[in-house]
Short mmCIF file of C-alpha atoms and ligand atoms in Angstrom, two decimals:
data_model
loop_
_atom_site.label_atom_id
_atom_site.label_comp_id
_atom_site.label_asym_id
_atom_site.label_seq_id
_atom_site.Cartn_x
_atom_site.Cartn_y
_atom_site.Cartn_z
CA MET A 1 100.66 41.27 -30.48
CA ALA A 2 98.37 38.78 -28.73
CA THR A 3 97.06 35.85 -30.78
CA MET A 4 94.28 33.48 -29.69
CA VAL A 5 94.90 29.72 -29.80
CA ASP A 6 93.12 26.46 -29.06
CA ILE A 7 93.30 25.43 -25.43
CA PRO A 8 95.13 22.08 -25.02
CA ALA A 9 93.09 19.21 -23.52
CA HIS A 10 95.27 18.97 -20.39
CA VAL A 11 94.49 22.56 -19.36
CA PRO A 12 91.48 22.69 -17.00
CA ALA A 13 88.89 25.30 -18.03
CA ASP A 14 89.11 27.07 -14.67
CA ARG A 15 92.80 27.84 -15.31
CA VAL A 16 92.25 29.72 -18.55
CA VAL A 17 92.78 33.48 -18.68
CA ASP A 18 93.47 36.00 -21.41
CA PHE A 19 96.57 37.83 -20.17
CA ASP A 20 98.97 39.40 -22.66
CA LEU A 21 102.29 39.82 -20.85
CA PHE A 22 103.43 42.39 -23.40
CA ASN A 23 100.41 44.51 -22.67
CA PRO A 24 98.78 43.52 -19.38
CA PRO A 25 95.61 45.44 -18.50
CA GLY A 26 96.42 48.86 -17.04
CA VAL A 27 100.20 48.49 -17.51
CA GLU A 28 100.63 52.06 -18.72
CA GLU A 29 99.56 53.37 -15.31
CA ASP A 30 101.06 50.67 -13.09
CA TYR A 31 103.04 47.62 -14.23
CA PHE A 32 102.87 46.05 -10.77
CA ALA A 33 99.13 46.40 -10.22
CA SER A 34 98.47 45.04 -13.70
CA TRP A 35 100.26 41.81 -12.75
CA THR A 36 99.08 41.41 -9.16
CA SER A 37 95.49 41.12 -10.38
CA LEU A 38 96.53 37.50 -11.17
CA LEU A 39 97.25 36.78 -7.48
CA ASP A 40 93.46 36.55 -6.87
CA GLY A 41 93.20 33.37 -8.96
CA PRO A 42 94.85 29.90 -8.90
CA GLY A 43 98.62 29.44 -8.55
CA LEU A 44 99.10 28.43 -12.17
CA VAL A 45 97.03 29.79 -15.05
CA TRP A 46 97.04 29.25 -18.80
CA THR A 47 96.79 32.35 -20.94
CA THR A 48 95.42 32.16 -24.46
CA ALA A 49 97.50 35.19 -25.46
CA ASN A 50 100.82 34.99 -27.38
CA GLY A 51 100.37 31.46 -28.67
CA GLY A 52 99.16 30.08 -25.33
CA HIS A 53 101.35 29.37 -22.30
CA TRP A 54 101.27 28.84 -18.55
CA ILE A 55 101.91 31.66 -16.08
CA ALA A 56 102.98 30.90 -12.50
CA ALA A 57 100.63 33.16 -10.56
CA ARG A 58 101.50 32.66 -6.91
CA GLY A 59 104.76 33.27 -5.05
CA ASP A 60 105.46 29.68 -4.00
CA VAL A 61 104.74 28.37 -7.51
CA VAL A 62 106.96 31.02 -9.16
CA ARG A 63 109.83 30.15 -6.84
CA ALA A 64 109.43 26.36 -7.02
CA LEU A 65 109.35 26.31 -10.83
CA TRP A 66 112.24 28.77 -11.15
CA ALA A 67 114.39 26.54 -8.92
CA ASP A 68 113.53 23.42 -10.96
CA ALA A 69 116.27 23.51 -13.60
CA GLU A 70 116.11 19.71 -13.97
CA ARG A 71 112.62 19.61 -15.39
CA LEU A 72 112.38 23.08 -16.92
CA SER A 73 114.76 24.12 -19.68
CA SER A 74 116.11 27.61 -20.38
CA GLU A 75 117.14 26.86 -23.94
CA CYS A 76 114.27 28.37 -25.95
CA LEU A 77 113.65 31.83 -24.48
CA ALA A 78 110.34 31.23 -26.09
CA VAL A 79 107.61 33.78 -25.37
CA THR A 80 108.97 36.24 -27.91
CA PRO A 81 108.89 34.14 -31.11
CA GLY A 82 112.33 33.64 -32.64
CA LEU A 83 114.19 35.57 -29.92
CA GLY A 84 116.05 32.56 -28.54
CA ASP A 85 117.09 31.29 -32.00
CA VAL A 86 118.45 34.70 -32.88
CA MET A 87 120.27 35.49 -29.63
CA ARG A 88 121.60 32.07 -28.50
CA PHE A 89 122.71 33.70 -25.25
CA ILE A 90 125.52 32.17 -23.21
CA PRO A 91 124.93 31.26 -20.36
CA LEU A 92 121.26 32.29 -20.19
CA GLN A 93 120.01 29.75 -22.76
CA GLN A 94 122.04 26.79 -21.59
CA ASP A 95 121.09 23.89 -19.34
CA GLY A 96 122.84 21.40 -17.08
CA ALA A 97 126.59 20.72 -17.31
CA GLU A 98 127.05 22.93 -20.39
CA HIS A 99 125.52 25.88 -18.56
CA LYS A 100 127.72 25.27 -15.51
CA ALA A 101 130.89 25.20 -17.60
CA PHE A 102 130.15 28.54 -19.27
CA ARG A 103 128.64 30.27 -16.26
CA MET A 104 131.75 29.74 -14.14
CA PRO A 105 134.07 32.08 -16.12
CA VAL A 106 131.34 34.74 -16.29
CA MET A 107 130.88 34.55 -12.51
CA LYS A 108 134.62 34.86 -12.00
CA GLY A 109 134.77 37.90 -14.28
CA LEU A 110 132.04 39.62 -12.27
CA ALA A 111 133.43 38.67 -8.82
CA SER A 112 132.74 41.16 -6.05
CA ARG A 113 136.29 42.54 -5.88
CA PHE A 114 135.94 43.71 -9.49
CA VAL A 115 132.53 45.19 -8.74
CA VAL A 116 133.95 47.15 -5.80
CA ALA A 117 136.81 48.40 -7.99
CA LEU A 118 134.25 49.78 -10.41
CA GLU A 119 132.53 52.07 -7.90
CA PRO A 120 134.60 55.20 -8.75
CA LYS A 121 133.64 54.80 -12.44
CA VAL A 122 129.96 54.56 -11.61
CA GLN A 123 130.32 57.58 -9.37
CA SER A 124 131.98 59.69 -12.04
CA VAL A 125 129.43 58.74 -14.73
CA ALA A 126 126.57 59.56 -12.35
CA ARG A 127 128.14 62.88 -11.30
CA GLU A 128 128.81 63.96 -14.85
CA LEU A 129 125.20 63.29 -15.85
CA MET A 130 123.85 65.06 -12.76
CA GLU A 131 126.00 68.13 -13.34
CA GLY A 132 124.32 68.57 -16.71
CA LEU A 133 120.84 68.04 -15.30
CA ARG A 134 120.85 69.92 -12.01
CA PRO A 135 120.69 73.52 -13.38
CA ARG A 136 117.76 72.57 -15.61
CA GLY A 137 115.39 71.97 -12.67
CA GLU A 138 113.69 69.17 -14.56
CA CYS A 139 114.40 66.09 -16.63
CA GLU A 140 112.88 63.16 -18.44
CA PHE A 141 114.55 60.74 -16.08
CA VAL A 142 114.40 57.66 -18.32
CA ALA A 143 116.08 59.16 -21.37
CA ASP A 144 118.26 61.66 -19.50
CA PHE A 145 119.66 59.38 -16.82
CA ALA A 146 118.31 55.82 -16.32
CA GLU A 147 119.23 54.65 -19.82
CA ILE A 148 122.59 56.37 -19.97
CA LEU A 149 124.11 55.28 -16.66
CA PRO A 150 124.12 51.46 -17.23
CA LEU A 151 125.18 51.86 -20.85
CA ASN A 152 128.24 53.86 -19.86
CA ILE A 153 129.07 51.46 -17.07
CA PHE A 154 128.83 48.53 -19.44
CA LEU A 155 131.15 50.28 -21.88
CA SER A 156 133.60 50.98 -19.06
CA LEU A 157 133.46 47.29 -18.16
CA ILE A 158 134.62 46.30 -21.60
CA ASP A 159 136.96 49.25 -21.82
CA VAL A 160 135.41 50.97 -24.83
CA PRO A 161 137.07 54.38 -25.25
CA ARG A 162 134.80 57.36 -24.55
CA GLU A 163 134.91 58.62 -28.14
CA ASP A 164 133.55 55.28 -29.42
CA ARG A 165 130.56 55.31 -27.12
CA PRO A 166 127.91 57.40 -28.91
CA ALA A 167 127.51 54.67 -31.55
CA LEU A 168 125.92 52.39 -28.99
CA ARG A 169 123.50 55.07 -27.79
CA LYS A 170 120.93 54.42 -30.52
CA LEU A 171 121.25 50.72 -29.97
CA GLY A 172 120.90 51.24 -26.23
CA VAL A 173 117.62 53.08 -26.78
CA GLN A 174 116.34 50.25 -28.99
CA LEU A 175 117.26 47.80 -26.25
CA THR A 176 115.48 49.72 -23.52
CA ARG A 177 112.60 51.32 -25.42
CA PRO A 178 112.23 49.47 -28.75
CA ASP A 179 110.08 51.50 -31.15
CA GLY A 180 109.72 48.72 -33.71
CA SER A 181 112.19 50.33 -36.11
CA MET A 182 114.65 47.42 -35.65
CA SER A 183 113.81 43.71 -35.80
CA VAL A 184 115.34 41.31 -33.28
CA ASP A 185 117.72 40.14 -36.03
CA GLU A 186 118.83 43.67 -36.81
CA LEU A 187 119.32 44.43 -33.15
CA ARG A 188 121.50 41.37 -32.68
CA GLN A 189 123.48 42.20 -35.80
CA ALA A 190 124.02 45.79 -34.72
CA ALA A 191 125.16 44.67 -31.25
CA ASP A 192 127.53 42.11 -32.75
CA ASP A 193 128.94 44.59 -35.27
CA TYR A 194 129.59 47.06 -32.51
CA LEU A 195 131.05 44.61 -30.00
CA TRP A 196 133.03 42.40 -32.36
CA PRO A 197 136.15 44.59 -32.79
CA PHE A 198 136.45 44.81 -29.00
CA ILE A 199 135.91 41.07 -28.48
CA GLN A 200 138.50 40.23 -31.11
CA LYS A 201 141.02 42.53 -29.48
CA ARG A 202 140.39 41.06 -26.02
CA LEU A 203 140.71 37.52 -27.38
CA ALA A 204 144.04 38.35 -29.02
CA GLU A 205 145.51 40.59 -26.31
CA PRO A 206 143.67 40.24 -23.00
CA GLY A 207 143.59 43.39 -20.85
CA ASP A 208 142.13 43.74 -17.36
CA ASP A 209 138.59 44.52 -18.49
CA LEU A 210 135.56 42.27 -17.91
CA PHE A 211 135.58 40.61 -21.34
CA SER A 212 139.29 39.83 -21.12
CA ARG A 213 138.87 38.34 -17.67
CA ILE A 214 136.01 36.09 -18.78
CA LEU A 215 137.49 35.08 -22.12
CA SER A 216 140.83 34.18 -20.59
CA GLU A 217 139.12 31.68 -18.24
CA PRO A 218 138.99 28.30 -19.96
CA VAL A 219 135.68 26.52 -20.55
CA ASP A 220 136.04 22.88 -19.54
CA GLY A 221 139.81 23.22 -20.01
CA ARG A 222 139.73 24.75 -23.50
CA ALA A 223 139.62 28.25 -24.98
CA TRP A 224 136.38 30.05 -25.95
CA THR A 225 135.48 29.89 -29.64
CA GLU A 226 134.67 33.15 -31.43
CA ASP A 227 131.01 32.17 -31.70
CA GLU A 228 130.79 31.45 -27.97
CA ALA A 229 132.56 34.72 -27.16
CA ARG A 230 130.02 36.66 -29.23
CA ARG A 231 127.06 34.90 -27.60
CA MET A 232 128.37 35.58 -24.11
CA CYS A 233 129.12 39.26 -24.79
CA ARG A 234 125.68 39.64 -26.30
CA ASN A 235 124.17 38.15 -23.13
CA LEU A 236 126.00 40.65 -20.95
CA LEU A 237 124.96 43.55 -23.16
CA PHE A 238 121.31 42.53 -23.41
CA GLY A 239 121.18 41.39 -19.76
CA GLY A 240 122.71 44.40 -18.10
CA LEU A 241 121.22 47.47 -19.78
CA ASP A 242 117.43 47.58 -19.82
CA THR A 243 117.20 45.67 -16.52
CA VAL A 244 119.31 48.24 -14.68
CA ALA A 245 117.65 51.17 -16.47
CA ALA A 246 114.23 49.78 -15.49
CA MET A 247 115.28 49.32 -11.88
CA ILE A 248 116.76 52.79 -11.53
CA GLY A 249 113.63 54.24 -13.13
CA MET A 250 111.39 52.47 -10.62
CA VAL A 251 113.58 53.53 -7.68
CA ALA A 252 113.46 57.18 -8.83
CA LEU A 253 109.69 56.94 -9.28
CA HIS A 254 109.31 55.62 -5.74
CA LEU A 255 111.42 58.43 -4.29
CA ALA A 256 109.59 61.08 -6.32
CA ARG A 257 106.32 59.81 -4.88
CA HIS A 258 107.69 59.44 -1.33
CA PRO A 259 109.54 62.60 -0.23
CA ASP A 260 109.74 61.17 3.32
CA ASP A 261 111.91 58.31 2.03
CA GLN A 262 114.11 60.81 0.17
CA ARG A 263 114.58 62.78 3.36
CA LEU A 264 115.26 59.70 5.47
CA LEU A 265 117.95 58.41 3.11
CA ARG A 266 119.58 61.84 2.76
CA GLU A 267 119.80 62.05 6.56
CA ARG A 268 120.84 58.46 7.14
CA LEU A 269 123.12 57.37 4.31
CA GLU A 270 123.91 54.15 6.17
CA LEU A 271 120.38 52.92 5.37
CA ILE A 272 121.04 53.00 1.62
CA PRO A 273 122.21 49.39 1.11
CA ASP A 274 119.12 48.00 2.91
CA ALA A 275 116.95 50.50 1.06
CA ALA A 276 118.42 49.30 -2.25
CA ASP A 277 117.58 45.68 -1.40
CA GLU A 278 114.05 46.56 -0.37
CA LEU A 279 113.41 48.76 -3.42
CA MET A 280 114.75 45.98 -5.65
CA ARG A 281 112.31 43.57 -3.99
CA ARG A 282 109.37 45.97 -4.27
CA TYR A 283 109.90 46.84 -7.93
CA PRO A 284 110.84 43.65 -9.81
CA THR A 285 110.45 44.02 -13.55
CA VAL A 286 111.94 40.84 -15.02
CA ALA A 287 110.01 37.71 -15.92
CA VAL A 288 111.52 34.63 -17.55
CA SER A 289 110.22 31.67 -19.48
CA ARG A 290 110.99 27.96 -19.41
CA ASN A 291 110.01 24.90 -21.42
CA ALA A 292 109.09 21.74 -19.51
CA VAL A 293 111.30 18.83 -20.57
CA THR A 294 109.09 16.35 -18.72
CA ASP A 295 105.61 16.44 -17.18
CA VAL A 296 105.53 18.53 -14.01
CA GLU A 297 102.68 18.25 -11.48
CA ILE A 298 102.14 21.43 -9.51
CA ASP A 299 99.22 23.28 -7.93
CA GLY A 300 96.86 20.45 -8.89
CA VAL A 301 97.58 20.57 -12.64
CA THR A 302 100.06 19.02 -15.05
CA ILE A 303 102.48 21.10 -17.08
CA ARG A 304 103.10 18.80 -20.06
CA ALA A 305 106.57 18.24 -21.54
CA GLY A 306 107.09 20.95 -24.16
CA ASP A 307 104.72 23.44 -22.51
CA LEU A 308 105.97 26.96 -21.99
CA VAL A 309 105.81 28.48 -18.51
CA TYR A 310 106.25 32.13 -17.70
CA LEU A 311 107.73 33.06 -14.30
CA PRO A 312 107.13 36.69 -13.27
CA SER A 313 109.13 37.69 -10.20
CA VAL A 314 106.51 40.35 -9.45
CA LEU A 315 104.07 37.56 -8.50
CA HIS A 316 106.52 36.23 -5.94
CA ASN A 317 107.78 39.51 -4.49
CA LEU A 318 104.30 41.05 -4.23
CA ASP A 319 102.50 37.96 -2.94
CA PRO A 320 101.31 38.66 0.64
CA ALA A 321 101.95 34.99 1.44
CA CYS A 322 105.68 35.56 0.75
CA PHE A 323 106.23 39.07 2.18
CA GLU A 324 104.19 40.90 4.82
CA VAL A 325 102.25 43.82 3.29
CA PRO A 326 104.39 43.47 0.16
CA GLU A 327 103.33 46.78 -1.45
CA GLU A 328 104.83 48.69 1.44
CA VAL A 329 108.47 49.74 1.17
CA ARG A 330 110.09 49.05 4.54
CA PHE A 331 113.80 49.69 4.70
CA ASP A 332 114.02 47.65 7.91
CA ARG A 333 112.71 44.35 6.53
CA GLY A 334 116.19 42.90 7.01
CA LEU A 335 116.00 40.99 3.72
CA THR A 336 118.89 39.22 2.12
CA PRO A 337 118.92 39.79 -1.64
CA ILE A 338 118.31 36.09 -2.29
CA ARG A 339 114.95 36.09 -0.46
CA HIS A 340 113.31 37.95 -3.32
CA THR A 341 113.29 36.79 -6.93
CA THR A 342 114.14 40.07 -8.67
CA MET A 343 117.48 38.60 -9.75
CA GLY A 344 116.11 35.08 -10.31
CA VAL A 345 116.42 31.84 -8.40
CA GLY A 346 118.80 28.88 -8.53
CA VAL A 347 121.40 28.03 -11.14
CA HIS A 348 120.56 30.89 -13.50
CA ARG A 349 120.39 33.56 -10.78
CA CYS A 350 121.74 36.79 -12.26
CA VAL A 351 125.52 36.79 -12.60
CA GLY A 352 125.36 40.60 -12.62
CA ALA A 353 123.40 40.75 -9.34
CA GLY A 354 126.30 42.24 -7.37
CA LEU A 355 127.01 44.79 -10.09
CA ALA A 356 123.33 45.74 -10.40
CA ARG A 357 122.98 46.16 -6.63
CA MET A 358 126.10 48.33 -6.57
CA GLU A 359 124.69 50.48 -9.39
CA VAL A 360 121.44 51.00 -7.46
CA ILE A 361 123.34 51.84 -4.25
CA MET A 362 125.62 54.28 -6.08
CA PHE A 363 122.64 55.85 -7.81
CA LEU A 364 120.92 56.43 -4.46
CA ARG A 365 124.08 57.85 -2.87
CA GLU A 366 124.97 60.13 -5.74
CA TRP A 367 121.50 61.34 -6.70
CA LEU A 368 120.34 61.96 -3.15
CA GLY A 369 123.71 63.48 -2.25
CA GLY A 370 123.90 65.76 -5.29
CA MET A 371 120.35 66.73 -6.28
CA PRO A 372 117.72 68.76 -4.40
CA GLU A 373 114.42 67.16 -3.34
CA PHE A 374 112.53 66.15 -6.48
CA THR A 375 108.92 65.33 -7.34
CA LEU A 376 106.94 64.20 -10.35
CA ALA A 377 106.41 67.04 -12.81
CA PRO A 378 102.87 68.36 -12.33
CA GLY A 379 100.59 67.81 -15.32
CA LYS A 380 102.93 65.35 -17.03
CA ALA A 381 102.16 61.63 -17.01
CA VAL A 382 104.30 58.73 -15.83
CA ALA A 383 104.07 55.81 -18.27
CA MET A 384 105.08 52.16 -17.98
CA LYS A 385 105.33 49.19 -20.32
CA GLY A 386 105.06 45.41 -19.98
CA GLY A 387 107.15 42.67 -21.60
CA ASN A 388 109.98 40.39 -20.50
CA VAL A 389 111.43 43.45 -18.80
CA GLY A 390 108.80 45.95 -17.67
CA ALA A 391 109.87 49.58 -17.20
CA CYS A 392 108.93 53.22 -16.90
CA THR A 393 108.94 54.69 -20.37
CA SER A 394 108.27 58.20 -19.19
CA LEU A 395 109.27 59.69 -15.84
CA PRO A 396 109.18 63.50 -15.81
CA LEU A 397 110.85 64.90 -12.67
CA VAL A 398 111.21 68.46 -11.35
CA TRP A 399 113.21 70.11 -8.56
CA ASN A 400 114.07 73.58 -7.38
CA ASN A 401 117.28 74.57 -9.17
CA GLN A 402 117.67 77.82 -7.22
CA GLY A 403 118.47 76.10 -3.90
C1 HEM B 1 118.56 45.31 -11.79
C2 HEM B 1 119.20 44.76 -12.80
C3 HEM B 1 119.07 43.32 -13.19
C4 HEM B 1 118.02 42.48 -13.06
C5 HEM B 1 116.66 42.78 -12.47
C6 HEM B 1 118.43 41.19 -13.60
C7 HEM B 1 117.64 40.06 -13.59
C8 HEM B 1 118.07 38.82 -13.97
C9 HEM B 1 117.32 37.60 -13.83
C10 HEM B 1 115.92 37.52 -13.24
C11 HEM B 1 118.08 36.58 -14.31
C12 HEM B 1 117.71 35.10 -14.33
C13 HEM B 1 117.30 34.66 -15.71
C14 HEM B 1 116.72 33.27 -15.73
O1 HEM B 1 116.53 32.64 -14.69
O2 HEM B 1 116.41 32.81 -16.84
C15 HEM B 1 119.31 37.15 -14.80
C16 HEM B 1 120.33 36.43 -15.41
C17 HEM B 1 121.43 37.02 -15.98
N1 HEM B 1 121.80 38.34 -15.88
FE1 HEM B 1 120.83 39.78 -14.88
N2 HEM B 1 119.70 41.30 -14.08
C18 HEM B 1 120.15 42.58 -13.85
C19 HEM B 1 121.40 43.08 -14.15
C20 HEM B 1 122.38 42.40 -14.85
C21 HEM B 1 123.70 42.92 -15.17
C22 HEM B 1 124.21 44.31 -14.75
C23 HEM B 1 124.35 41.97 -15.91
C24 HEM B 1 125.73 41.95 -16.52
C25 HEM B 1 126.47 42.94 -16.81
C26 HEM B 1 123.44 40.84 -16.03
C27 HEM B 1 123.72 39.68 -16.72
C28 HEM B 1 122.97 38.52 -16.59
C29 HEM B 1 123.36 37.24 -17.20
C30 HEM B 1 124.59 36.99 -18.07
C31 HEM B 1 122.40 36.31 -16.81
C32 HEM B 1 122.36 34.83 -17.18
C33 HEM B 1 122.85 33.99 -16.01
C34 HEM B 1 122.73 32.50 -16.26
O3 HEM B 1 121.91 32.09 -17.08
O4 HEM B 1 123.43 31.73 -15.60
N3 HEM B 1 122.28 41.13 -15.37
N4 HEM B 1 119.29 38.51 -14.56
#
């Protein structure tokens, strides 16, 4: 809920806007258009909504501030009040040498050879879901597919047996589409309660799953404590579900609206990796926040030590000064995934980036290979939401199931 606040003296009047990131104007119809309205103004604005904070509103400013881990801290996770204190994510909420020490084992655990080895699992989860959907001729893509795929992959990563999985389904829904029935505290508690038996087991008897690999890597030459293990596992759970679900939802929405792109990718499967990179650039849904630890001069204004800055990757990836005709999806842009900011910039860049990219590629291969041409269901609305991770909340699709 947006709350109005006094505007601090160091904020010039021409930088003040009223922009509620949890509910930007028009977000239900189009998350991206609701944000890009800010590209018409200065590169850094101060919104009076949500307690008052800066928003980087131009591509070069978003990127420069995101890369500046010296002067901007990740510790607080502050736009959602209390979230950072409750979650205490490792490594997301760490800075400097401490962050480096914890990030290293997580990076090793998610190294590309393990990601490649996971492809058959992703394939079988996707195929199983599609088999159930195909004869129906229609689905609510978010609930029926986008939310389920990453959850099952995550559970495979930590080697949770299939019969234990339904318990996380409700939690998964609260993570991707919170309906207010669970507070942040309750959500954290439920995630910890669910994960803890598995973490304990992996700490005691490491297997060859992701958690075991990470937890058996020392941190600065010593073992992980139980508290640190919980905070890291929580970070992986909260970092790798709604983000992937949101991305897959946006990719499916694009294809439903662009049958030519569906046809092209069905005919030329070799284009899929480039298409995945371009779709991930075009539909970024994550924004992060930082607290300045010292004064930062940028775009003609001063961010004061302690100020909160919000960094939406959508305002980098869809800034025409950063990408030519950025709204257009062009599979031949020849981008490297680090040119866009969908997965972040610099020392905190997503440790799951390789896994997420693989999930999008596998989704494209499997869905386009196994399902007939699909469109949006006539007469039913697509809906989106804002927040730290924007997403489709409703994506009704139809196809001809007689073909
Ligand atoms: C399309 C899907 C994804 C998107 C868009 C995404 C986006 C991001 C972004 C923007 C950051 C940087 C945060 C910051 O700078 O404060 C980040 C960090 C992180 N992500 Fe992802 N992510 C995705 C998938 C995943 C997956 C699958 C996992 C793990 C299973 C994961 C785990 C993490 C972790 C642990 C961090 C913290 C890294 C650090 O602070 O050093 N993410 N992600």
